[in-house]
Coordinates of C-alpha atoms and ligand atoms in Angstrom, one line a residue:
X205 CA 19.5 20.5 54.2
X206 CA 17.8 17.2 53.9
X207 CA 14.6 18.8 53.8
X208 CA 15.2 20.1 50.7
X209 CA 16.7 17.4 49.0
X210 CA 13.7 15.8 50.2
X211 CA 11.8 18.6 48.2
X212 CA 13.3 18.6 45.3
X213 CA 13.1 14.8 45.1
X214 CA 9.8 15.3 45.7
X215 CA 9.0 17.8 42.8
X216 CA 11.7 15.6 40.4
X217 CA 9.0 12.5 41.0
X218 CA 6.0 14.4 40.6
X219 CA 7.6 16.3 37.5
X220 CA 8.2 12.9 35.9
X221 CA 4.8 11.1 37.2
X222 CA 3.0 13.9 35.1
X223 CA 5.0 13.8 32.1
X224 CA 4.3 9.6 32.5
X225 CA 0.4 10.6 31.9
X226 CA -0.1 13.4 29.9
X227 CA -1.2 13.1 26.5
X228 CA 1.4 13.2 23.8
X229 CA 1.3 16.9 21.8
X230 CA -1.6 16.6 19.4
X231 CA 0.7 16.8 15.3
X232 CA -0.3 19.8 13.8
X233 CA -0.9 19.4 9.9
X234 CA 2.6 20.8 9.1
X235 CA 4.0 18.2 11.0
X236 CA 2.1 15.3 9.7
X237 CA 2.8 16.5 6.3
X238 CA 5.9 16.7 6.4
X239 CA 6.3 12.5 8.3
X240 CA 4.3 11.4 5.6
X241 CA 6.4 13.5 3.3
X242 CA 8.9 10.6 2.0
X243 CA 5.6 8.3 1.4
X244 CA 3.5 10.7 -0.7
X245 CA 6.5 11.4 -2.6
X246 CA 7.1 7.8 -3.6
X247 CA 3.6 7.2 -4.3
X248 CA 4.4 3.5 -5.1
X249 CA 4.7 0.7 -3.7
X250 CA 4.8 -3.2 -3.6
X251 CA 2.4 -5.3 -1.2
X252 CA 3.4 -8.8 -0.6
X253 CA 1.1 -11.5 0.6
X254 CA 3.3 -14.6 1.3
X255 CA 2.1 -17.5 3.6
X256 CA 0.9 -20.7 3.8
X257 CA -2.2 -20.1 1.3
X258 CA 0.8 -19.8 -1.5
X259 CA 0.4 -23.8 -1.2
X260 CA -3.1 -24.3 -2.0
X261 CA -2.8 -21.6 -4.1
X262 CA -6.4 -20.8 -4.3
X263 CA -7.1 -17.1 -2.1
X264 CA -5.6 -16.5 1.2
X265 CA -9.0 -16.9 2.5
X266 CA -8.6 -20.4 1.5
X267 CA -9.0 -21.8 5.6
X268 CA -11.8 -19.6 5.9
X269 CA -13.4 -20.3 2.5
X270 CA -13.5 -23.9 3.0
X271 CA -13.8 -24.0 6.6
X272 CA -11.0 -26.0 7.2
X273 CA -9.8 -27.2 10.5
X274 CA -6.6 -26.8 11.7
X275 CA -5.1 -30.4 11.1
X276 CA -6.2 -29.8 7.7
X277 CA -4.5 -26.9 7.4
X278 CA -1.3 -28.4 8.9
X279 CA -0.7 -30.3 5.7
X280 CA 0.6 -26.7 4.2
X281 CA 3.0 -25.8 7.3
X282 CA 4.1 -29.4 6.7
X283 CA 5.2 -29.2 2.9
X284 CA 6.2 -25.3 3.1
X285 CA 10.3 -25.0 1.9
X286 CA 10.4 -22.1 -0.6
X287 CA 13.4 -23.7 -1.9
X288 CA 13.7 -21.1 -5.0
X289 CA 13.3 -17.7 -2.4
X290 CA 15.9 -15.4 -3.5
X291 CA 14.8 -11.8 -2.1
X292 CA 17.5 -10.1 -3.7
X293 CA 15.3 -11.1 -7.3
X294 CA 12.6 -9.6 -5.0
X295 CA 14.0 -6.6 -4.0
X296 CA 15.4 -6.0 -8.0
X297 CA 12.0 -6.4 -9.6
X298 CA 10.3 -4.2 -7.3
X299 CA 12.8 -1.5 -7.7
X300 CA 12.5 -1.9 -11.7
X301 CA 8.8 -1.6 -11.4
X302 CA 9.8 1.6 -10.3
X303 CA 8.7 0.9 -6.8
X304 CA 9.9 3.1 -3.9
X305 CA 8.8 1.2 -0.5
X306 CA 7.0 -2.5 0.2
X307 CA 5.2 -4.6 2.7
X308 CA 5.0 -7.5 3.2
X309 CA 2.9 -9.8 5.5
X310 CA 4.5 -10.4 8.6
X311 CA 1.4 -12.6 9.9
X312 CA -1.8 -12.8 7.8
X313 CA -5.2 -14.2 9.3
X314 CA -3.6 -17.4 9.0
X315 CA -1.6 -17.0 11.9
X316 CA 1.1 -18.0 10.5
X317 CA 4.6 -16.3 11.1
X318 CA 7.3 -15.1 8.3
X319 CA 10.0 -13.9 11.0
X320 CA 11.2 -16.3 13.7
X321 CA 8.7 -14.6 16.6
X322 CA 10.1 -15.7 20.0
X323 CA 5.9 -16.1 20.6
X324 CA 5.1 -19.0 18.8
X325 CA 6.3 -22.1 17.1
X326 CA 4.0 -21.4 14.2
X327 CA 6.7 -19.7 11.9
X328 CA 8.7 -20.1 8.9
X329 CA 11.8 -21.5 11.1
X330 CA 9.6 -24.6 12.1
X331 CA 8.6 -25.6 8.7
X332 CA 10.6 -28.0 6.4
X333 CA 12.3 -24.5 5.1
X334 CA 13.7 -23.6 8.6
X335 CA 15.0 -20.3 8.1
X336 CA 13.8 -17.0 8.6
X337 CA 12.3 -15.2 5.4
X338 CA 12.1 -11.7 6.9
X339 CA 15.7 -10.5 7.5
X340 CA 17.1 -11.3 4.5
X341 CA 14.1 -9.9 2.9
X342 CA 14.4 -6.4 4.7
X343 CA 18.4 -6.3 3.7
X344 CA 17.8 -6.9 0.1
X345 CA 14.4 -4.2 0.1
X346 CA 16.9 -1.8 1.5
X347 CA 19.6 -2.3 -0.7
X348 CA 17.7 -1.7 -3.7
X349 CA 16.7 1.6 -1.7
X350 CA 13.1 0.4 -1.0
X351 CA 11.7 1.6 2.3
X352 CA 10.2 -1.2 4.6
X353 CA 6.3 -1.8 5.4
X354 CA 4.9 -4.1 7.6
X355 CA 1.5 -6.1 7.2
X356 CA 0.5 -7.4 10.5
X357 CA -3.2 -9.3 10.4
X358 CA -5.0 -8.6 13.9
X359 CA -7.2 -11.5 13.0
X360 CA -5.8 -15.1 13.7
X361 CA -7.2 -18.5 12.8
X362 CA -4.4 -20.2 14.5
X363 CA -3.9 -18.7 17.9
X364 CA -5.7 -21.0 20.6
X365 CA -7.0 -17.4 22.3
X366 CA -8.6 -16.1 19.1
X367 CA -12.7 -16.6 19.8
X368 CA -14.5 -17.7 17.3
X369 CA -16.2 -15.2 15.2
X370 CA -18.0 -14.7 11.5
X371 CA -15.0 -15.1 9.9
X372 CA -13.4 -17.9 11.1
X373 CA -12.5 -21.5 10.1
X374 CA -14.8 -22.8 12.3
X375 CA -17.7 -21.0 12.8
X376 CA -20.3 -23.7 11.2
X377 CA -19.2 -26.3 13.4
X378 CA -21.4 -26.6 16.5
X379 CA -19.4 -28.6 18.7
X380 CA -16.2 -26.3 18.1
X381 CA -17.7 -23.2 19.0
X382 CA -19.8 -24.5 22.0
X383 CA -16.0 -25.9 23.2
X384 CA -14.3 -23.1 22.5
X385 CA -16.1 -20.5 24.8
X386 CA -14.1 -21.3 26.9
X387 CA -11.6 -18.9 24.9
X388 CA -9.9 -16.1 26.6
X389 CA -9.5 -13.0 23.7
X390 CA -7.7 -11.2 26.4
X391 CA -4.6 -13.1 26.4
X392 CA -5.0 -13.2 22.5
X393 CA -4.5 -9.5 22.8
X394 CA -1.5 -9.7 24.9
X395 CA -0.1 -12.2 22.0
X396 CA -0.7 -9.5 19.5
X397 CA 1.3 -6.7 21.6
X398 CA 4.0 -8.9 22.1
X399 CA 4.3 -9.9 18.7
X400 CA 3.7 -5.8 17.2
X401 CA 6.1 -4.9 19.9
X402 CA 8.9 -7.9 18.5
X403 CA 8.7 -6.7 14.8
X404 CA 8.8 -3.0 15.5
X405 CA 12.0 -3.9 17.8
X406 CA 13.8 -6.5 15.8
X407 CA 14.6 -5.3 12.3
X408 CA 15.3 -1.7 12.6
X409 CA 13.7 1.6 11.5
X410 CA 10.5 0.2 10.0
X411 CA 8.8 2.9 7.8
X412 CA 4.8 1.8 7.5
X413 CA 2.7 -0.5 9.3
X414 CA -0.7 -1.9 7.8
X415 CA -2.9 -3.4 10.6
X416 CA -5.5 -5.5 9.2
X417 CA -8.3 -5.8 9.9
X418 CA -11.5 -4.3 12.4
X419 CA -15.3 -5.5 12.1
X420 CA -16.7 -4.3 15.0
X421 CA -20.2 -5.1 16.3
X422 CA -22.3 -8.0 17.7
X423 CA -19.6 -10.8 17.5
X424 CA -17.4 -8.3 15.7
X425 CA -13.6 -7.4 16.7
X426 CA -12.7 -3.8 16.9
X427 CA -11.0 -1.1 19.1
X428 CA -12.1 -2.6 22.7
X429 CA -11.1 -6.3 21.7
X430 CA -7.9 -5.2 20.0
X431 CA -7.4 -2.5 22.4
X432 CA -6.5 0.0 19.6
X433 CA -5.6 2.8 21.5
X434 CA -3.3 1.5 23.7
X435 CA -1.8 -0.4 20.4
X436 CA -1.8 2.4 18.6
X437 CA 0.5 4.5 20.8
X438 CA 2.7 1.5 21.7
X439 CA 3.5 1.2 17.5
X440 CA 4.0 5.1 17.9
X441 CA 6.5 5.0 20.6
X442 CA 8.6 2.2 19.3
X443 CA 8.4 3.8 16.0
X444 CA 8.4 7.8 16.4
X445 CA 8.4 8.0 12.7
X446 CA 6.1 5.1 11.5
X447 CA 3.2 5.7 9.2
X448 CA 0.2 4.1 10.3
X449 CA -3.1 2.4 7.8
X450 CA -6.5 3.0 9.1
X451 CA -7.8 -0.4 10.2
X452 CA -8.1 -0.4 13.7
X453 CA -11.1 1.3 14.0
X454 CA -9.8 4.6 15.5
X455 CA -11.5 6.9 12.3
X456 CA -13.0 8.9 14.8
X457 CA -10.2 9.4 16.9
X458 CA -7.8 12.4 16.9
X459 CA -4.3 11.0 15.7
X460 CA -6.0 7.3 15.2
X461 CA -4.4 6.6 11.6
X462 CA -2.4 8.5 8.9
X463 CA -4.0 7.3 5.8
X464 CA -7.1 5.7 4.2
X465 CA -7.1 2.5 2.7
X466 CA -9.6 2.2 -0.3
X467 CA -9.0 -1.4 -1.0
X468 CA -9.4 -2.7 -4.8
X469 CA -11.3 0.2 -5.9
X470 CA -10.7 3.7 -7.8
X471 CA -12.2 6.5 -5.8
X472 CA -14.0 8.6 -7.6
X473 CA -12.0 11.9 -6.8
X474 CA -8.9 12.5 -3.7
X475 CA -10.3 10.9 -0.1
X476 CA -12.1 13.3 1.9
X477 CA -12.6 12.8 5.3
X478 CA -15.2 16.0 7.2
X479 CA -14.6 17.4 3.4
X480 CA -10.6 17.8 3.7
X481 CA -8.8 15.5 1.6
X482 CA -6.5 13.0 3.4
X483 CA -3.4 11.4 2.5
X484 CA -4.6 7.8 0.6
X485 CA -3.3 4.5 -0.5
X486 CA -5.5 1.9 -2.7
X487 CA -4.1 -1.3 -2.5
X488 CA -4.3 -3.3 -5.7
X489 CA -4.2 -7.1 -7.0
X490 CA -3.4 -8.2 -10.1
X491 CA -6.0 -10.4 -10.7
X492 CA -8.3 -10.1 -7.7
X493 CA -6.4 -12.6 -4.8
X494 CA -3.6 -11.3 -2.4
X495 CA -2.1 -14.9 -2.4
X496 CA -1.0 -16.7 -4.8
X497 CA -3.8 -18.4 -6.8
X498 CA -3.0 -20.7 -9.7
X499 CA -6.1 -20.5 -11.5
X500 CA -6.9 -16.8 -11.4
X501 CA -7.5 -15.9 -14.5
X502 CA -9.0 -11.8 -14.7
X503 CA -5.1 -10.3 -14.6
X504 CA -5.2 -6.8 -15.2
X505 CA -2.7 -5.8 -18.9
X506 CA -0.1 -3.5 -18.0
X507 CA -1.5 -0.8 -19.6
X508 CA -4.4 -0.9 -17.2
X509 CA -2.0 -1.2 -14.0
X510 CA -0.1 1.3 -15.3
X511 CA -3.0 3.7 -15.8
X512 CA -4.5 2.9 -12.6
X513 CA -1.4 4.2 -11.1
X514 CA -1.7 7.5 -13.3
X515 CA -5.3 7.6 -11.9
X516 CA -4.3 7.3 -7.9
X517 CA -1.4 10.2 -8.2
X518 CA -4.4 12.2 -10.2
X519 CA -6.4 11.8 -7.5
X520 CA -3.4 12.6 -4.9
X521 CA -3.0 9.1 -3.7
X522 CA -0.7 5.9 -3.1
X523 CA -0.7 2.7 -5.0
X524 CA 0.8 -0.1 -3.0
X525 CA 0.2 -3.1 -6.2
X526 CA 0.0 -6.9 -5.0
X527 CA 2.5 -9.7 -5.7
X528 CA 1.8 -13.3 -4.3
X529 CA 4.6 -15.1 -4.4
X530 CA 4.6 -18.7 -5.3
X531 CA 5.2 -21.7 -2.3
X532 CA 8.8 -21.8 -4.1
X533 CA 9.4 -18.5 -3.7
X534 CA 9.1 -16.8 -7.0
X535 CA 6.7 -14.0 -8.4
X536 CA 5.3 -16.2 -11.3
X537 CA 5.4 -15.3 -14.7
X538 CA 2.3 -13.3 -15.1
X539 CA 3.6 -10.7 -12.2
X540 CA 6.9 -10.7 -13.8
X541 CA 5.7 -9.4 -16.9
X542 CA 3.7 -6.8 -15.7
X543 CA 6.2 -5.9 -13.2
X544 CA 8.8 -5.1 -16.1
X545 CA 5.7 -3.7 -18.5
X546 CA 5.5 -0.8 -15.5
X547 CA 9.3 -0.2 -15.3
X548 CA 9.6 0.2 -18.6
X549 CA 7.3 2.8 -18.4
X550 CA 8.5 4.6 -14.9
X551 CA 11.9 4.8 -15.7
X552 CA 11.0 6.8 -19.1
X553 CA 8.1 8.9 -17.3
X554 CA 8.5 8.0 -13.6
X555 CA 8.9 11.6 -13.3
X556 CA 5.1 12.6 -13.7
X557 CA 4.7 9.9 -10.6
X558 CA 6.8 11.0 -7.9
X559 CA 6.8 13.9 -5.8
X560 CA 3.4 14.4 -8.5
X561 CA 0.3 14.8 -7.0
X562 CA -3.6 16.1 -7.9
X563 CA -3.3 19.3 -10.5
X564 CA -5.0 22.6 -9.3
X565 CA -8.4 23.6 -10.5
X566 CA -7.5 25.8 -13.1
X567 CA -6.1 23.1 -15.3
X568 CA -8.9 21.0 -16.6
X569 CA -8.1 17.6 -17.8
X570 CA -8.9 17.4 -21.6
X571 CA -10.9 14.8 -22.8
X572 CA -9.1 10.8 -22.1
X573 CA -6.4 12.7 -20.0
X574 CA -5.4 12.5 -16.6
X575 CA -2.8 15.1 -15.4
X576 CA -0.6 15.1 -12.3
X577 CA 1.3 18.2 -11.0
X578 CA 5.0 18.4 -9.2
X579 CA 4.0 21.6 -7.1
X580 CA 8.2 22.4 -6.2
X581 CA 8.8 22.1 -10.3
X582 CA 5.7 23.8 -11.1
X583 CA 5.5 21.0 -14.1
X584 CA 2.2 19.4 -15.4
X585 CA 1.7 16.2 -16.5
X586 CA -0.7 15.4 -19.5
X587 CA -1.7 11.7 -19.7
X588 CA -2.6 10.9 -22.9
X589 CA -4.7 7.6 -22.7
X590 CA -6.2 7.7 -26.1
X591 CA -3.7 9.5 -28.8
X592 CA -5.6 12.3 -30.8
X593 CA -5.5 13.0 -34.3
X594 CA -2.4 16.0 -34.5
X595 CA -3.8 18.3 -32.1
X596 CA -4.7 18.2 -28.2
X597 CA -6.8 21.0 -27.0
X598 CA -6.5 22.5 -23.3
X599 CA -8.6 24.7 -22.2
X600 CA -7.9 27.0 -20.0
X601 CA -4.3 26.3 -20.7
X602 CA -3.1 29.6 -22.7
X603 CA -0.9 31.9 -21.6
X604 CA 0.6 29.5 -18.6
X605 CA 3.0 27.4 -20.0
X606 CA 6.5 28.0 -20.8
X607 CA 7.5 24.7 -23.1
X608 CA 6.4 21.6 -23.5
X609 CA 7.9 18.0 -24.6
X610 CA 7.5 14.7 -24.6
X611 CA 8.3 13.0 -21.7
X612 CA 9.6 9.7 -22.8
X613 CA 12.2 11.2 -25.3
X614 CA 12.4 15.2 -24.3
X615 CA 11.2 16.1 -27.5
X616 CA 9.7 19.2 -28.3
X617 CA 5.8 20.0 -28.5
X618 CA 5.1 23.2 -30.5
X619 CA 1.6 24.7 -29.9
X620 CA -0.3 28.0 -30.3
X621 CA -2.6 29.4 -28.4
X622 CA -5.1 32.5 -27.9
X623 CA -6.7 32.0 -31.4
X624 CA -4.1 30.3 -33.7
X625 CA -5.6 28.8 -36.7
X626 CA -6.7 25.1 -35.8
X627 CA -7.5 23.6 -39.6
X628 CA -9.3 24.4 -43.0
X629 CA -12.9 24.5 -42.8
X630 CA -15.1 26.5 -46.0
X631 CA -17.8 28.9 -44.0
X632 CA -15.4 29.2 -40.3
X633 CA -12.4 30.8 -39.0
X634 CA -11.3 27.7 -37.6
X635 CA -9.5 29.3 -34.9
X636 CA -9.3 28.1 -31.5
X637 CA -10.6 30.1 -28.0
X638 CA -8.8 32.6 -26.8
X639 CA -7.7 30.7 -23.9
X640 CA -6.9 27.8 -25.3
X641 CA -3.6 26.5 -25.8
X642 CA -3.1 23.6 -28.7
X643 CA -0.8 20.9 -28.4
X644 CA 1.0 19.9 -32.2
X645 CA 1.1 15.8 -31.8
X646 CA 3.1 13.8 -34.1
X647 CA 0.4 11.8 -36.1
X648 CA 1.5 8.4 -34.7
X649 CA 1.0 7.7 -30.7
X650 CA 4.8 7.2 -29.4
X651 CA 6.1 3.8 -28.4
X652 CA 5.1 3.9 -25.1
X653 CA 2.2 2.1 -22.9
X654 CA 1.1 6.1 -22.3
X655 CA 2.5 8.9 -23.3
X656 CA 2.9 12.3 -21.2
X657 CA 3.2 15.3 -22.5
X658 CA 5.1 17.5 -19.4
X659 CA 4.6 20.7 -19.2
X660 CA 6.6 23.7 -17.9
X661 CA 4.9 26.6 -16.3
X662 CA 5.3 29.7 -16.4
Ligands
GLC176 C1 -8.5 -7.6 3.3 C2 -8.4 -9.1 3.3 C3 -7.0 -9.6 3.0 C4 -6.0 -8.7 2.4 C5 -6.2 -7.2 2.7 C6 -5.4 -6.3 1.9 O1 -8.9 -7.0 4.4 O2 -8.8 -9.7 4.5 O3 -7.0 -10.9 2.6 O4 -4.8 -9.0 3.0 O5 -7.5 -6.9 2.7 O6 -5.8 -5.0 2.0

C-alpha cells in the first residue's frame, strides 16, 4: 500500500519537474495575431518621456551629452516638484488626440524612477515632489479607456553596478573608469529583474512593454549582459498577455519580440522580416527630442503628424507619437496644439485609422494618395493629400465599389466608371479606361487637414 503511494508520489514529482523545464508551446501565427489583435486595431498611441532631463530641458541625453557627473546631475533630482501634474489633463488630451493606448517611461537611461520602486531611493517619492507619478497616471489612462505601456530603459547612468560603457556619463574621464572596474554588471542585472518584475506586479494588467535599449559588441550591452532570455520569459509569465518591443537583442530568436521598432523614420513599405511582413510601431517626436527641450525648434505642423500617421496604417503599422512633458508637469503649448489639430481630425475620420490597415494589391494608390483598408468592413480609404481639380482617377478601381462619400460629413461622391465621358477635348473621346472608376470632387478641398474619400466595396 505504501509502495504505491510511494509511486505515485514519485511519478506526481517527476510529472511536475518536467513540466518545470520544458519549453513553453511555441505561438502559432493565429495566436499571435490575435494577442496583438487589440494593439493593431488601435494603431495609435502616446509615448511619454518624463524624467529628470524635463529640468534642463535640453534632450534626455543631456547627462550623456555633456558628460556630466553624478553630483552635477543631482541639482535636477534636487529641484524636481511637478507642482502643475494633473494626469487626468493627461489622460483627456491623449484620448482627444484620438489615442487608444500610451507609455510612458518608467525609468529612462537616467536611472531615475517615476513609481516608488521598493529598489532604490532614486525615485520621484524622494524628490522635493514626494509622491508617486505612476498610479495616478495609470488610473486616469484607464479611465479615459487608454490601455497602459510601459518604457523601461535597460541602460542606467545612475545605478552604482552599471559598467561604464560608450554611452555613458563618464566614459572620457580616466580616473572614473580605471575606478570603476571594479563594477559588478551582474548584480546590475539582478537590479533590473527586480525592478521589471515590481512594475509588471504592482499596477495591474499592463498591456505593452518597450525595453530600451541593446548595443551589443566589444564594450557593448546586449542579450548575455542583460540576460534577455531569461528576462524575456520572466515579462511573459507575469504578463501572459503583454506585448513585447524588439530591443533586447533576441531578433533571431523564436518568440524574442512581438514588434519592430523603426524609430523616427518612415519605412519605405510594411516591415518585413525573412520577407513576411511583421507587426510594426514607429515611434515619433514632435520636434526631434523625447524630453522636453525648450529650444527645439524643427516641430512637425499637424498636417504632417497627421499624415505620417495616414502613412504608418498604409503601410500596416503603429504610431506611438511623443510628448515630453514639462518639469511642472504640463504638455506645453506646442504639443497641445498639435494634440487637438489630430483630434479634430480622428474624431471626423478616425474611422480610416482603426481596425485599418495596408490595402490589397489590386487597389493602386492614385497619385498624392495614401489608402488604408478595414478588411471586416471591406471599406477603403482614399487619402487625399493634395485636392485635385473635380475629378480623381482610380485605376483599377471600376466595377468594385458600391458607394462612396466623404468621410468627414457622409456626403455623397458620384462617379462613373468603365468609359464615362471625362471632359471636352476637340480631336478625343475624352473618355476614361475601361477600368477606371472617376471620383466627382467638389471644386474646393473640404475643411479638413485631409480629406478621405471612404469607399464601400462591393
Ligand atoms: C532611443 C533613445 C531614447 C529614446 C528611445 C525612443 O533608443 O536612446 O532616448 O527613449 O530611443 O525609442
Amino acid at each position: 500500500m505504501s509502495k504505491i503511494v510511494l509511486t505515485v508520489a514519485c511519478l506526481l514529482a517527476l510529472a511536475l519537474a518536467v513540466a518545470a523545464i520544458a519549453p513553453p508551446r511555441a505561438e502559432t501565427d493565429a495566436e499571435r495575431q490575435a494577442r496583438l489583435k487589440w494593439w493593431t486595431d488601435a494603431r495609435f498611441g502616446m509615448f511619454i518621456h518624463w524624467g529628470l532631463y524635463a529640468l534642463p530641458a535640453r534632450h534626455e541625453w543631456v547627462k550623456s551629452n555633456e558628460r556630466m557627473t553624478d553630483e552635477a546631475y543631482a541639482r535636477y533630482f534636487a529641484h524636481f516638484n511637478p507642482d502643475l501634474y494633473n494626469p487626468r489633463e493627461w489622460a483627456r488630451a491623449a484620448r482627444l488626440a484620438g489615442m487608444k493606448y500610451f507609455v510612458v517611461t518608467m525609468k529612462h537611461h537616467e536611472g531615475f524612477c517615476l513609481w516608488d520602486s521598493k529598489l532604490t531611493d532614486y525615485k520621484a517619492t524622494r524628490t522635493p515632489y514626494g509622491q508617486d507619478l505612476i498610479k495616478p497616471l495609470i488610473e486616469a489612462m484607464r479611465a479615459e479607456g487608454l490601455r497602459v505601456g510601459f518604457y523601461y530603459s535597460l541602460l542606467d547612468w545612475h545605478h552604482p553596478e552599471y559598467t561604464v560603457d560608450m554611452h555613458h556619463p563618464m566614459r572620457d574621464d580616466k580616473a572614473f573608469v580605471e575606478k570603476s572596474k571594479t563594477r559588478d554588471l551582474g548584480k546590475y542585472a539582478d537590479y533590473l529583474f527586480a525592478q521589471v518584475r515590481e512594475i509588471l506586479t504592482e499596477f495591474g494588467r499592463i498591456d505593452t512593454l518597450f525595453l530600451d535599449f541593446s548595443f551589443p559588441g566589444a564594450n557593448g550591452k546586449g542579450r548575455n549582459e542583460w540576460r534577455s532570455e531569461k528576462l524575456l520569459k520572466m515579462i511573459r509569465k507575469l504578463q501572459p498577455g503583454i506585448i513585447v518591443n524588439d530591443r533586447l537583442d533576441l531578433l533571431d530568436v523564436a518568440g524574442g519580440w512581438d514588434y519592430r521598432t523603426p524609430e523616427q523614420f518612415m519605412p519605405r513599405e510594411w516591415v518585413k522580416v525573412d520577407g513576411k511582413p511583421v507587426p510594426w510601431e514607429t515611434c515619433q517626436t514632435f520636434s526631434g527630442s523625447w524630453g522636453y527641450d525648450r529650444e527645439e525648434s524643427t516641430w512637425k505642423s499637424v498636417r504632417q503628424l497627421v499624415a505620417m500617421l495616414i502613412e504608418t496604417v498604409s503601410k500596416g503599422g503603429n504610431l506611438l507619437l511623443n510628448v515630453g512633458p514639462t518639469a511642472r508637469g504640463t504638455f506645453d503649448a506646442r504639443a497641445v496644439e498639435r494634440l487637438q489639430g489630430i483630434g479634430a481630425w480622428m474624431e471626423k475620420n478616425g474611422r480610416s485609422i482603426y481596425g485599418c490597415t495596408q490595402a490589397p494589391a489590386q487597389f493602386p494608390a492614385p497619385a498624392n494618395c495614401l489608402l488604408t483598408y478595414n478588411v471586416e468592413a471591406k471599406r477603403l480609404y482614399v487619402h487625399v493629400l493634395e485636392w485635385p481639380l473635380g475629378v480623381l482617377a482610380l485605376d483599377g478601381f471600376a466595377g468594385r465599389v458600391e458607394y462612396a462619400q466623404l468621410l468627414h460629413d457622409a456626403s455623397e461622391v458620384p462617379f462613373t466608371e468603365k468609359g464615362g465621358q471625362v471632359g471636352f477635348m476637340p480631336g478625343s473621346r475624352g473618355r476614361e479606361a475601361e477600368n477606371t472608376l472617376t471620383l466627382r470632387l467638389p471644386v474646393r478641398k473640404p475643411d479638413v487637414e485631409v480629406p478621405v474619400i471612404e469607399l464601400f466595396l462591393k
